[in-house]
Tab-separated table of C-alpha atoms in Angstrom:
chain	number	residue	atom	x	y	z
A	1	UNK	CA	1.884	3.089	-12.186
A	2	UNK	CA	3.823	3.963	-15.345
A	3	UNK	CA	0.892	2.665	-17.356
A	4	UNK	CA	-1.967	3.526	-15.055
A	5	UNK	CA	-1.206	7.128	-14.069
A	6	UNK	CA	-1.021	8.454	-17.668
A	7	UNK	CA	-4.430	6.856	-18.311
A	8	UNK	CA	-5.908	8.529	-15.250
A	9	UNK	CA	-4.358	11.863	-16.142
A	10	UNK	CA	-5.819	11.627	-19.664
A	11	UNK	CA	-9.216	10.763	-18.209
A	12	UNK	CA	-9.319	7.458	-20.035
A	13	UNK	CA	-8.874	5.040	-17.135
A	14	UNK	CA	-11.822	2.647	-17.076
A	15	UNK	CA	-12.303	1.300	-13.566
A	16	UNK	CA	-12.461	-2.200	-15.045
A	17	UNK	CA	-9.302	-1.863	-17.188
A	18	UNK	CA	-6.530	-4.481	-16.995
A	19	UNK	CA	-4.118	-1.860	-15.577
A	20	UNK	CA	-6.451	-1.054	-12.692
A	21	UNK	CA	-7.216	-4.725	-12.083
A	22	UNK	CA	-3.429	-5.410	-11.948
A	23	UNK	CA	-3.000	-2.589	-9.421
A	24	UNK	CA	-5.770	-3.989	-7.266
A	25	UNK	CA	-4.187	-7.438	-7.450
A	26	UNK	CA	-0.866	-5.897	-6.412
A	27	UNK	CA	-2.588	-4.271	-3.446
A	28	UNK	CA	-3.947	-7.643	-2.423
A	29	UNK	CA	-0.457	-9.118	-2.606
A	30	UNK	CA	0.932	-6.205	-0.602
A	31	UNK	CA	-1.719	-6.743	2.071
A	32	UNK	CA	-0.731	-10.407	2.416
A	33	UNK	CA	2.932	-9.466	2.739
A	34	UNK	CA	2.179	-6.755	5.332
A	35	UNK	CA	0.217	-9.304	7.376
A	36	UNK	CA	3.130	-11.732	7.160
A	37	UNK	CA	5.509	-9.005	8.409
A	38	UNK	CA	3.253	-8.423	11.407
A	39	UNK	CA	3.094	-12.136	12.194
A	40	UNK	CA	6.828	-12.665	11.942
A	41	UNK	CA	7.620	-9.558	14.015
A	42	UNK	CA	4.769	-10.061	16.491
A	43	UNK	CA	3.297	-6.678	15.462
A	44	UNK	CA	6.741	-5.083	15.456
A	45	UNK	CA	7.277	-5.880	19.124
A	46	UNK	CA	10.990	-5.480	19.691
A	47	UNK	CA	12.428	-8.227	21.949
A	48	UNK	CA	14.153	-7.035	25.086
A	49	UNK	CA	17.486	-8.454	23.904
A	50	UNK	CA	17.276	-6.774	20.463
A	51	UNK	CA	20.213	-4.766	19.210
A	52	UNK	CA	19.861	-1.161	18.079
A	53	UNK	CA	19.966	-2.355	14.460
A	54	UNK	CA	17.109	-4.755	15.146
A	55	UNK	CA	15.102	-1.956	16.772
A	56	UNK	CA	15.746	0.311	13.805
A	57	UNK	CA	14.616	-2.413	11.456
A	58	UNK	CA	11.291	-2.765	13.211
A	59	UNK	CA	10.773	0.989	13.259
A	60	UNK	CA	11.573	1.065	9.532
A	61	UNK	CA	9.147	-1.796	8.820
A	62	UNK	CA	6.374	-0.047	10.729
A	63	UNK	CA	7.051	3.195	8.830
A	64	UNK	CA	7.096	1.285	5.519
A	65	UNK	CA	3.762	-0.344	6.344
A	66	UNK	CA	2.165	3.005	7.229
A	67	UNK	CA	3.444	4.633	4.044
A	68	UNK	CA	2.420	1.735	1.805
A	69	UNK	CA	-1.079	1.644	3.307
A	70	UNK	CA	-1.397	5.392	2.760
A	71	UNK	CA	-0.232	4.989	-0.844
A	72	UNK	CA	-2.729	2.194	-1.490
A	73	UNK	CA	-5.533	4.169	0.134
A	74	UNK	CA	-4.827	7.217	-2.022
A	75	UNK	CA	-4.778	5.107	-5.178
A	76	UNK	CA	-7.967	3.211	-4.295
A	77	UNK	CA	-10.043	5.986	-2.712
A	78	UNK	CA	-8.785	9.250	-4.179
A	79	UNK	CA	-7.135	8.645	-7.544
A	80	UNK	CA	-9.495	5.880	-8.646
A	81	UNK	CA	-12.679	6.785	-6.778
A	82	UNK	CA	-15.773	6.157	-8.832
A	83	UNK	CA	-16.643	9.290	-10.770
A	84	UNK	CA	-20.158	10.657	-10.569
A	85	UNK	CA	-21.914	12.480	-13.372
A	86	UNK	CA	-23.828	14.517	-10.797
A	87	UNK	CA	-23.699	18.218	-11.469
A	88	UNK	CA	-22.788	17.869	-15.128
């Protein structure tokens, strides 16, 4: 993001640039990790015997997943959406 965002702001971010490809690869890695979290936690299902700390952890993981997915969506579909020359 320290490399990519200044390029986007300057209008010089090519959608095929190494910085954007690296971000997309990171998003793929994040997706794999989020899936692993869901598998290990059984979709954040808190066991009946779980302590309050355990419950808080699962709530925090679910919040983290939601926020990371929103962040990735904004990067992929808002910040780096394909630009059209229509209307120019």
